[in-house]
Coordinates of C-alpha atoms in Angstrom, one line a residue:
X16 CA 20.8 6.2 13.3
X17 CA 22.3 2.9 14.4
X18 CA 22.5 4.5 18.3
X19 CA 18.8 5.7 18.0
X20 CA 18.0 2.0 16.5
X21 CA 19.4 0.6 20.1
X22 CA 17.9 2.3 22.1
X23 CA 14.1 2.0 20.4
X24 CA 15.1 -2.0 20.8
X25 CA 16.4 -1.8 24.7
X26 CA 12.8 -0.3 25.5
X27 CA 10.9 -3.4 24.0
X28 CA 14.5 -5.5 25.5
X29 CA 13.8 -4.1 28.7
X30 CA 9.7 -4.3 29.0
X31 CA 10.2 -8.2 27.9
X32 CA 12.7 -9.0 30.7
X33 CA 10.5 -7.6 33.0
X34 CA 7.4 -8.9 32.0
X35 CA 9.9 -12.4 32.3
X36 CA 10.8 -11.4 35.9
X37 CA 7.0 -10.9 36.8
X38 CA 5.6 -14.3 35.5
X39 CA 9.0 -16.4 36.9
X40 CA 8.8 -14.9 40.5
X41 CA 4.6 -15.0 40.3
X42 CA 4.8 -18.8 39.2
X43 CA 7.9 -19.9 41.5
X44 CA 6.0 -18.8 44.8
X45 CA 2.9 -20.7 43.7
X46 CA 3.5 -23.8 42.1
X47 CA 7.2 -23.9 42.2
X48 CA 8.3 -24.3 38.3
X49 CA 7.2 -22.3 35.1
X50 CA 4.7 -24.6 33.4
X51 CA 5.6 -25.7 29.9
X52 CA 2.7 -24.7 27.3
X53 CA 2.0 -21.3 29.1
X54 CA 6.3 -20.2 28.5
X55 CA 6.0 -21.8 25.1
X56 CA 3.2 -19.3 24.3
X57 CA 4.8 -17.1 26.1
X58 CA 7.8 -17.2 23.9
X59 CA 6.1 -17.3 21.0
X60 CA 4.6 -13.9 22.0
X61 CA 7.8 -12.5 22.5
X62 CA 9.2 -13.5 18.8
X63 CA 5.6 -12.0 17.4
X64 CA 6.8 -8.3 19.3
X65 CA 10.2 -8.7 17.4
X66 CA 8.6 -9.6 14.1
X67 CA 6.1 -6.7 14.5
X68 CA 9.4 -4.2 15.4
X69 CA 11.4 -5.6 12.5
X70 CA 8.0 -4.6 10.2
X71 CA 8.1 -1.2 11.9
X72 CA 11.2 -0.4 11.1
X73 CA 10.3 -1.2 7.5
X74 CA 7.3 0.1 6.6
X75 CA 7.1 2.5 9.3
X76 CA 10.2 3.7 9.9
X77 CA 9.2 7.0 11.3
X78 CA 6.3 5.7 13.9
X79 CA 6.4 6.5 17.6
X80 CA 8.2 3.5 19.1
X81 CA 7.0 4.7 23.0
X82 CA 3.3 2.7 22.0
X83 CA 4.3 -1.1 21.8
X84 CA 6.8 -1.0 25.0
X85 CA 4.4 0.0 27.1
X86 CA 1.4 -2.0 25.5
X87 CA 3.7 -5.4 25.7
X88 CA 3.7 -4.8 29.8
X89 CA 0.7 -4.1 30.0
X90 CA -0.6 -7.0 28.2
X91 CA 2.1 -8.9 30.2
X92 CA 0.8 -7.7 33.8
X93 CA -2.8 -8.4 32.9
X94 CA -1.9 -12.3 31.3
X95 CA 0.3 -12.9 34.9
X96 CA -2.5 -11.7 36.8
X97 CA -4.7 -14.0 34.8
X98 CA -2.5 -16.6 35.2
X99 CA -2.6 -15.8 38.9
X100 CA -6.2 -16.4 39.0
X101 CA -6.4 -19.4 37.0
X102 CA -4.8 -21.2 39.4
X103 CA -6.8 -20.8 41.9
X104 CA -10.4 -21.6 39.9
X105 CA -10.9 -25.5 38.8
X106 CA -10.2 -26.2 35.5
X107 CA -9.2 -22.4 34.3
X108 CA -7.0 -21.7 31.4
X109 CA -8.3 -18.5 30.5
X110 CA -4.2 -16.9 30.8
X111 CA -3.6 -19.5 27.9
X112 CA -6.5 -18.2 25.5
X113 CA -5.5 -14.7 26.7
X114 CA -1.9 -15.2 25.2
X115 CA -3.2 -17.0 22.0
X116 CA -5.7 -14.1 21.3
X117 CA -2.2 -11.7 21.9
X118 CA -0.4 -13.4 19.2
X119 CA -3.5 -13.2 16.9
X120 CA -3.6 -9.6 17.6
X121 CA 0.1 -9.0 16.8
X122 CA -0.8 -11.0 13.9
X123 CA -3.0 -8.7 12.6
X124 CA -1.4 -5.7 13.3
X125 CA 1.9 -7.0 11.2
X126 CA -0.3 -6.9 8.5
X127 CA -2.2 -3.6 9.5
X128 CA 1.5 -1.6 9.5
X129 CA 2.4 -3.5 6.2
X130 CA -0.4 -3.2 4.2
X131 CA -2.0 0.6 5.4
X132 CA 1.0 2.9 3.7
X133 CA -1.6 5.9 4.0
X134 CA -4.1 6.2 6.7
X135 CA -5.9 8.8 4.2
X136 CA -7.3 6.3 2.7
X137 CA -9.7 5.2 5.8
X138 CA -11.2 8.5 4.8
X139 CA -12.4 7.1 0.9
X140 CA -14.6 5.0 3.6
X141 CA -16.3 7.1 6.0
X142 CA -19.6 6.4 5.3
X143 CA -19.3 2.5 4.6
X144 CA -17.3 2.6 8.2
X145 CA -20.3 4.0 9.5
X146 CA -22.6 1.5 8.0
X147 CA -20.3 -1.1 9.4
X148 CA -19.8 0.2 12.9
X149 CA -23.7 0.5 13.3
X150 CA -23.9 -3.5 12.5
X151 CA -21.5 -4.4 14.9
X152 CA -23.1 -2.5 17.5
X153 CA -26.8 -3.6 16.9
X154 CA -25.5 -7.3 16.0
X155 CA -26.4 -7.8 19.5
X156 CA -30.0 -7.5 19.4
X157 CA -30.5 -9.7 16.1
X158 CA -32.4 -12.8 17.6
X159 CA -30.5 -16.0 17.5
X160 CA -27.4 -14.4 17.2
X161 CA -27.1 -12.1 20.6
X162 CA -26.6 -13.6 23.8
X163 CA -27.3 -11.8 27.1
X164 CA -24.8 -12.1 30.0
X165 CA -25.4 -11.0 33.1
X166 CA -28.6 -8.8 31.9
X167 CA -26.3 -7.0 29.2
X168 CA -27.0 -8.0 25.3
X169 CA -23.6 -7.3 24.0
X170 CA -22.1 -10.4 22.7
X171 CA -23.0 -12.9 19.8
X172 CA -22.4 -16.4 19.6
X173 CA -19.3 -17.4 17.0
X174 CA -21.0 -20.8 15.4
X175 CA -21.2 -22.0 18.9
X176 CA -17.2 -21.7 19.5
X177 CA -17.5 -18.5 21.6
X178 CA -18.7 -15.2 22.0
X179 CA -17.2 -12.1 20.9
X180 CA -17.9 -8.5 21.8
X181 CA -18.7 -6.5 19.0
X182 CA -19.2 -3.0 20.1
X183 CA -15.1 -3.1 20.8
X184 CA -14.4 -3.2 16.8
X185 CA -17.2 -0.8 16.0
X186 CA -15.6 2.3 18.0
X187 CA -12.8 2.1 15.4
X188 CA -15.3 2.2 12.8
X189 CA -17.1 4.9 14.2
X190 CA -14.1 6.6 14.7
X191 CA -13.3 7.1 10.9
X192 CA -16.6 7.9 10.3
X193 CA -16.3 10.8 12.9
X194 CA -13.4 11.5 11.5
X195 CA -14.3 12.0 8.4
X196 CA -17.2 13.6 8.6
X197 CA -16.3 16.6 11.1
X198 CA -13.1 17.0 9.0
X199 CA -15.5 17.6 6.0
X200 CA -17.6 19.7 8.1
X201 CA -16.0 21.9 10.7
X202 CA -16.2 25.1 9.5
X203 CA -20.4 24.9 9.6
X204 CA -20.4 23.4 13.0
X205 CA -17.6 25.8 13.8
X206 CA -19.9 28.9 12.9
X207 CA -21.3 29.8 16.9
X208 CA -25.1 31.2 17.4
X209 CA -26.0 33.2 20.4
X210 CA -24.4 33.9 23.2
X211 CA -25.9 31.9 26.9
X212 CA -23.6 32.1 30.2
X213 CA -20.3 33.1 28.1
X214 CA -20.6 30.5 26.0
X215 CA -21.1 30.6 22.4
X216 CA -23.9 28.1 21.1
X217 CA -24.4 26.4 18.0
X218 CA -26.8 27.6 15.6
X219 CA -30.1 25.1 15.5
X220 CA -29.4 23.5 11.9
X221 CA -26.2 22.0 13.2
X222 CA -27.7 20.2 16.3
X223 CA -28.4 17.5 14.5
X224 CA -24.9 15.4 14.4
X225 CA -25.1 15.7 18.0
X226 CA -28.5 14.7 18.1
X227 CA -28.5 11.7 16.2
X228 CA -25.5 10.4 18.0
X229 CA -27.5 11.0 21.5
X230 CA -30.6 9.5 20.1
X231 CA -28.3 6.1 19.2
X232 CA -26.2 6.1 22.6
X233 CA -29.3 6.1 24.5
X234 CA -30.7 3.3 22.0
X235 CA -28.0 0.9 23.0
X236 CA -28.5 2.0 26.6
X237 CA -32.0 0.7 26.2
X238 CA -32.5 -2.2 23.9
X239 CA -28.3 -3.4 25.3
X240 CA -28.5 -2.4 28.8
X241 CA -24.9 -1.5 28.5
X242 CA -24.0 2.3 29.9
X243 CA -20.5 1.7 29.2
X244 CA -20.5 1.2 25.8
X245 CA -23.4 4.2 25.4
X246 CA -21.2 6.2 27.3
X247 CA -17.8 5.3 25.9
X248 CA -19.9 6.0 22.3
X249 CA -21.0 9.8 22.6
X250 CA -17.9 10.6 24.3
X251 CA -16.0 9.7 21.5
X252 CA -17.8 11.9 19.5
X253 CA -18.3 14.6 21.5
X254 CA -14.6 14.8 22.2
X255 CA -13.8 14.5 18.5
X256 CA -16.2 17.5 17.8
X257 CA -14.6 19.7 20.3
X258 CA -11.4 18.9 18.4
X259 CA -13.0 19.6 15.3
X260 CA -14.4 23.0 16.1
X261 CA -12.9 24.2 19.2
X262 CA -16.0 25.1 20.9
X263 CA -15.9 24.6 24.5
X264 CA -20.1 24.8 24.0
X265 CA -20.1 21.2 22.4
X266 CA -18.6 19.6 25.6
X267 CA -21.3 21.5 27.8
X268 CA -24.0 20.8 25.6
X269 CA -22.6 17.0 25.1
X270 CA -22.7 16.4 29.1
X271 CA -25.9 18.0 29.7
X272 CA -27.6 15.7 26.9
X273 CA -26.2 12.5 28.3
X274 CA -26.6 13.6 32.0
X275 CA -30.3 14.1 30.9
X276 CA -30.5 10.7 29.4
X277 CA -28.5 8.7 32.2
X278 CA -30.5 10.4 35.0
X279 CA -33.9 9.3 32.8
X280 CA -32.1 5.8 32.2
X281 CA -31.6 5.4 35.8
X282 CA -35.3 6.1 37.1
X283 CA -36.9 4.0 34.3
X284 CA -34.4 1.3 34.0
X285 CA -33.9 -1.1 37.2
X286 CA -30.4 -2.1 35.6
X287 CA -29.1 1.2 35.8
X288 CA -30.4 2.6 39.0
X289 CA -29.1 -0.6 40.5
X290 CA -25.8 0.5 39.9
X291 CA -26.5 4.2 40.9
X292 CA -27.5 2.9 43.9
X293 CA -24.5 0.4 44.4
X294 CA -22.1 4.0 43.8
X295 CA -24.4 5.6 46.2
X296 CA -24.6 3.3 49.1
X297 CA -22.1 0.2 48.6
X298 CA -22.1 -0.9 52.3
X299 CA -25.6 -0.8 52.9
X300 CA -26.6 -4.3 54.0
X301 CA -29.7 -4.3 51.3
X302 CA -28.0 -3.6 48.6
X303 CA -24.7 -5.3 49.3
X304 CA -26.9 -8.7 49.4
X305 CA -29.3 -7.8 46.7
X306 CA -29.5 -10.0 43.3
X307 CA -28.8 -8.9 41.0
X308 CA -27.5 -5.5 41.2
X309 CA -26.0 -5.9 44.4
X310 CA -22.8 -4.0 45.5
X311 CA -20.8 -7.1 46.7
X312 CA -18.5 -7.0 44.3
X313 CA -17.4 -3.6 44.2
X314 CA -17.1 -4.2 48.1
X315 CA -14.6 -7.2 47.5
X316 CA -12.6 -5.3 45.2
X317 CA -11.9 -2.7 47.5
X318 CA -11.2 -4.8 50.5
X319 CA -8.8 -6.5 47.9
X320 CA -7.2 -2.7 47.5
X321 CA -6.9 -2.0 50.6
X322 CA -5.4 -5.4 51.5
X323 CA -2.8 -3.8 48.9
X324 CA -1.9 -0.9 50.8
X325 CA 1.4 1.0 49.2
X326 CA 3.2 -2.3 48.1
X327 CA 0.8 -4.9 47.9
X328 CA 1.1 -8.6 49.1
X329 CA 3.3 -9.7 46.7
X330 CA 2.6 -11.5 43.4
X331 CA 1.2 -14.9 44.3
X332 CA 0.4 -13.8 47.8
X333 CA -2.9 -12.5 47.8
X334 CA -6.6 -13.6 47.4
X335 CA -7.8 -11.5 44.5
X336 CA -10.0 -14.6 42.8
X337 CA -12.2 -13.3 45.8
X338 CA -13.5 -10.7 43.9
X339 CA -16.5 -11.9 40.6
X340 CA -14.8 -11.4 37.3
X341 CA -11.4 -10.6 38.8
X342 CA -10.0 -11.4 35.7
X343 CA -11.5 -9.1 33.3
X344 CA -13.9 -5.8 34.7
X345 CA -11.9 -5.9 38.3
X346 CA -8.3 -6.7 36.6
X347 CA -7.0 -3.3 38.1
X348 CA -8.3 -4.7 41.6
X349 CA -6.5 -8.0 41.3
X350 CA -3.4 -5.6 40.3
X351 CA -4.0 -3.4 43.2
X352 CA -4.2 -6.0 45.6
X353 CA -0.8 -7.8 45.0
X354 CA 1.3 -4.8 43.5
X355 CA -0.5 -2.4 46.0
X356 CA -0.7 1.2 45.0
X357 CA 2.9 1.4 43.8
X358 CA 2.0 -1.1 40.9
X359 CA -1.5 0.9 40.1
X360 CA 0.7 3.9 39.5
X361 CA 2.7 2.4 37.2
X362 CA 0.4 0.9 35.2
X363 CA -1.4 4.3 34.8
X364 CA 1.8 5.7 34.0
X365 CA 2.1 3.1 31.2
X366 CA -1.3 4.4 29.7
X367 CA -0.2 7.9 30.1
X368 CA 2.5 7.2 28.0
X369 CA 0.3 6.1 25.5
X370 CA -1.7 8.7 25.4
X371 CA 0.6 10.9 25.7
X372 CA 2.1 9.5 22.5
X373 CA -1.5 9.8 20.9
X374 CA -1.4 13.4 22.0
X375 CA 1.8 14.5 20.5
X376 CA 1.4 12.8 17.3
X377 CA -2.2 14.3 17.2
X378 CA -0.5 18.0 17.3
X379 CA 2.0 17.0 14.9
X380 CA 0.3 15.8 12.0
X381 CA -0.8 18.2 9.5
X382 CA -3.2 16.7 8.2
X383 CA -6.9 17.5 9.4
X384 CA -8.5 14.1 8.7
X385 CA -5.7 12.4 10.6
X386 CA -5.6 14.9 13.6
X387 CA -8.8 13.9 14.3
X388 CA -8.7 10.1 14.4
X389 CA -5.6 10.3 16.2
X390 CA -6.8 12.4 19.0
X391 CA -10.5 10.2 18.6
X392 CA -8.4 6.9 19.4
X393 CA -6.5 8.1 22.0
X394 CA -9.5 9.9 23.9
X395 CA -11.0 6.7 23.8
X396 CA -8.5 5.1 25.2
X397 CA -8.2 7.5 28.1
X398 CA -12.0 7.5 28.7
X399 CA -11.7 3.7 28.8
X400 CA -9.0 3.9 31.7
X401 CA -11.2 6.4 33.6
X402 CA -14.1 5.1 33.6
X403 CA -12.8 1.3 34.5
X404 CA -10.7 3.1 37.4
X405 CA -13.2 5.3 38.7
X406 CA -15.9 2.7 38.9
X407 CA -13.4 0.5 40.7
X408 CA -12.7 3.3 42.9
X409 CA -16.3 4.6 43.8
X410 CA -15.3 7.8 41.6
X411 CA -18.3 7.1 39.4
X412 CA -21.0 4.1 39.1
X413 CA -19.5 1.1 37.3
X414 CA -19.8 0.6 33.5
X415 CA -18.9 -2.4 32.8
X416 CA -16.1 -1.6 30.6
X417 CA -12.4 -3.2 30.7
X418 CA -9.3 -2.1 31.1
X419 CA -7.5 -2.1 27.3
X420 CA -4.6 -4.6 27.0
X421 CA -4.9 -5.9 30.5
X422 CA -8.5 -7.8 31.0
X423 CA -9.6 -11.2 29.7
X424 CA -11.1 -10.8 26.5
X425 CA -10.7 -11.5 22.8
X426 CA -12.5 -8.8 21.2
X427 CA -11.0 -6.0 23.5
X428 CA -7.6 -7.1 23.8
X429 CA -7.5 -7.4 18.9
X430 CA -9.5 -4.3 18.9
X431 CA -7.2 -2.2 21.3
X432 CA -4.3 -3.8 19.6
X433 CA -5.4 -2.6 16.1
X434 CA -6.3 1.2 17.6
X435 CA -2.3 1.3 18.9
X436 CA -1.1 0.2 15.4
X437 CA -2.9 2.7 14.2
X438 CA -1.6 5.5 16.1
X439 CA 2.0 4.2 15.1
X440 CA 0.5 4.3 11.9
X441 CA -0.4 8.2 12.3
X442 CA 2.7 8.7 14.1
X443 CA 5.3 7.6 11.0
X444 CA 3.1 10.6 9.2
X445 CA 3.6 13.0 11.7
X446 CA 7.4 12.1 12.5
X447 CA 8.2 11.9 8.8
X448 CA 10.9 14.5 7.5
X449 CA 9.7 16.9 4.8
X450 CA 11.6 16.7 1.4
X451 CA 14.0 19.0 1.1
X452 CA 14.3 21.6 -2.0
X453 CA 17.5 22.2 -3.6
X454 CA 18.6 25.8 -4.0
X455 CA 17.9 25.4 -8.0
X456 CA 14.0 24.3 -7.6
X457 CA 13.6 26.7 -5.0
X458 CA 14.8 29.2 -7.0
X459 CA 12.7 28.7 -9.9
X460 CA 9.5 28.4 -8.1
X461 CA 10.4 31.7 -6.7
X462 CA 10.7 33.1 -10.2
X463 CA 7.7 31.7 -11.4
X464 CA 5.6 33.0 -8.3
X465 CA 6.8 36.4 -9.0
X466 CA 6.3 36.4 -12.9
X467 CA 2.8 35.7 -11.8
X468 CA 2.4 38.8 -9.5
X469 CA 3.8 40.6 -12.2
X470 CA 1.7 39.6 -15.0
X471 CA -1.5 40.5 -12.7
X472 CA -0.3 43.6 -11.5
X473 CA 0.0 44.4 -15.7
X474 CA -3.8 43.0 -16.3
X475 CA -4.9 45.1 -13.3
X476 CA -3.6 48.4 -14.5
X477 CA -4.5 47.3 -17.9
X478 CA -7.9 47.6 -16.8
X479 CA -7.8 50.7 -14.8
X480 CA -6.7 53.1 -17.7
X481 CA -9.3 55.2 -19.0
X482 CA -10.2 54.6 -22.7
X483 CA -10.8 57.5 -25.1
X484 CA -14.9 58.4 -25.8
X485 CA -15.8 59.4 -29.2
X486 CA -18.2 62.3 -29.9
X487 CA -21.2 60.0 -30.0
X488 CA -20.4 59.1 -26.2
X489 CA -19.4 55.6 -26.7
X490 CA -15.3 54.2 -26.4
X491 CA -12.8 54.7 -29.2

């Protein structure tokens, strides 16, 4: 145990001194010395990641200790980057907000692997999660308290201190509340209709989980004007349903309805089809210069990747404040640019880990309710990553989603912070050795199973045996 104990604390040993490395060699080739508050934080950081092991080890003994490695360089690659970019806008200290919001996260997720024992009990709450997760995603749109940013209503105003984005908590809540309520009803959805193209369709009555859940995606497309969220919503569930039932006709049926909707969205809405358009036709001089909607940005982050090449300009070297929000939706640009394709891989490779962790711990665990919200998080997660990357990449139109643990961001960096602690919260279920029975017990519940069979067997044949009729044609 002690061996297996060293080498789960050289993986978070190891992503520390490299996350070290990065921000040392970053800071000495642009100002020349590591400034003071930003280590301090720093360092503090570091001490919360220990803490939060120590607690692991504790109340979680059996958890997946792959997750928080690869999280901790991850959030380190995105704060350097940030750092990076600070310094090269006036009067920027978003890097040291960043790393406060980190050690508020780690905060909170000491007390989420202390306090949750059983992550059964999330299901006692489905339906109040779901009450809870539609707020947070409507808060938006209550007057006063919304504020639109960039023609997207997805933030509210903290008492005039800041804003928060509340649509990143309410996918967790959604997520027990899917959880929960597929677990309790799989076997009707599971039960297929009539046959259409090889696939077997769902009967008519249970459309309507599906339904709803279009009818609210689409809603925050409309009154939010943010597709990402929308998008990033029904995926969730539509992912979690296929889990549920193992119907490949859900997923069909789930991308035709939201095609459907997006391809409406797009001709009615100018937002939308302005970034249709930008996907479509980013070097076209009229839409690279229109405003708003304009492809310029996308255009800058893909000069900045190609500037990149295989092993980028070096950290400090590059230009990647060139680019609008470099520091939060085009955070795997900035990366590209000075860590070139070589760095890109990795950090994908860091999320496959991840997710990969999700994955296995989702197959392990026994339990129904939890196979679902593990593979729910995790999916989310991954559709996060793709959608960032392929809007970055021209795969698909832009979302305006961020990447988890890497962009600027309160609200995304807590909220992906709590979903890892909660697959290491899974993952001490699914890892955790069943109790052995000693030869004695085992024994005896043996005996007692087969006195049963017996005693049945004698009431059945009881039964069976003919009685004796009298004369008058009734039993003796």
């Amino acid at each position: 145990m002690v061996a297996i104990r060293f080498r789960q604390i050289s993986l978070l040993l190891m992503a520390m001194l490299v996350s070290f490395l990065a921000f040392f060699q970053m800071f000495e080739r642009t100002v020349g010395s590591l400034p003071g508050d930003l280590m301090l934080r720093l360092g503090v950081g570091a001490v919360l990641f220990l803490v939060l092991w120590g607690l692991m080890l504790r109340f979680q003994p059996y958890a997946s200790q792959t997750v928080m490695p690869c999280v901790l360089l991850l959030t380190a690659i995105g704060t350097m980057m940030i750092a990076r970019i600070d310094q090269q806008i006036k009067d920027s200290d978003v890097a040291q907000r960043q790393l406060l919001w980190m050690c508020l996260a780690l905060v909170l997720c000491g007390l989420l692997v202390v306090f949750m024992q059983d992550y059964r009990i999330l299901r006692r709450f489905s339906y109040v999660s779901m009450v809870i997760g539609l707020v947070l995603l409507l808060s938006p749109m209550i007057p006063g308290l919304g504020v639109e940013i960039q023609g997207a209503r997805i933030w509210i105003n903290i008492f005039g201190l800041g804003t928060i984005q509340p649509g990143e908590f309410a996918k967790l809540f959604l997520a027990f509340f899917f959880a929960a309520y597929l677990f309790d009803h799989r076997d009707q959805l599971a039960v297929g209709g009539r046959k259409l193209f090889g696939l077997q369709l769902p009967r008519i009555k249970d459309m309507g989980p599906i339904i709803i859940v279009w009818v609210v995606s689409m809603g925050v497309l409309v009154l939010q004007h943010d597709l990402g969220t929308s998008l990033l919503f029904f995926a969730m569930f539509v992912s979690m349903l296929y889990v549920a039932t193992g119907r490949k006709s859900w997923i069909v049926i789930g991308l035709l309805a939201f095609a459907a909707g997006a391809v409406l969205a797009a001709h009615i809405f100018a937002h939308v089809g302005y970034r249709v358009d930008a996907w479509l036709r980013p070097f076209d001089q009229e839409i690279y210069e229109r405003y708003p909607g304009g492809s310029a940005q996308i255009v800058s982050g893909l000069f900045g990747l190609a500037s990149g090449g295989l092993t980028g300009t070096g950290l400090g070297q590059g230009h990647p404040e060139l680019t609008p929000l470099a520091n939060s939706d085009f955070i795997y640009a900035s990366v590209g640019e000075e860590l070139g394709l070589t760095g890109l891989l990795a950090v994908l490779m860091l999320y496959l880990l991840i997710i990969a962790s999700g994955l296995i711990t989702a197959m392990r665990i026994k339990d129904g309710f939890g196979k679902l919200l593990a593979s729910g998080l995790v999916f989310t997660m991954a559709f996060q990553v793709f959608t960032v990357v392929g809007g970055i990449t021209l795969v698909i139109p832009l979302t305006g989603l961020t990447m988890p643990y890497m962009a600027a961001g309160g609200s995304s960096l807590i909220a992906n912070y709590l979903l890892a602690a909660l697959l290491i919260i899974i993952s001490n279920a699914a890892n955790k050795p069943e109790p052995e029975l000693s030869s004695d017990t085992f024994q005896y519940e043996a005996l007692a199973v087969l006195r049963e069979h017996e005693l049945k067997e004698r009431e059945a044949q009881t039964q069976a045996i003919p009685r004796p009729r009298t004369a008058m044609g009734g039993e003796a």
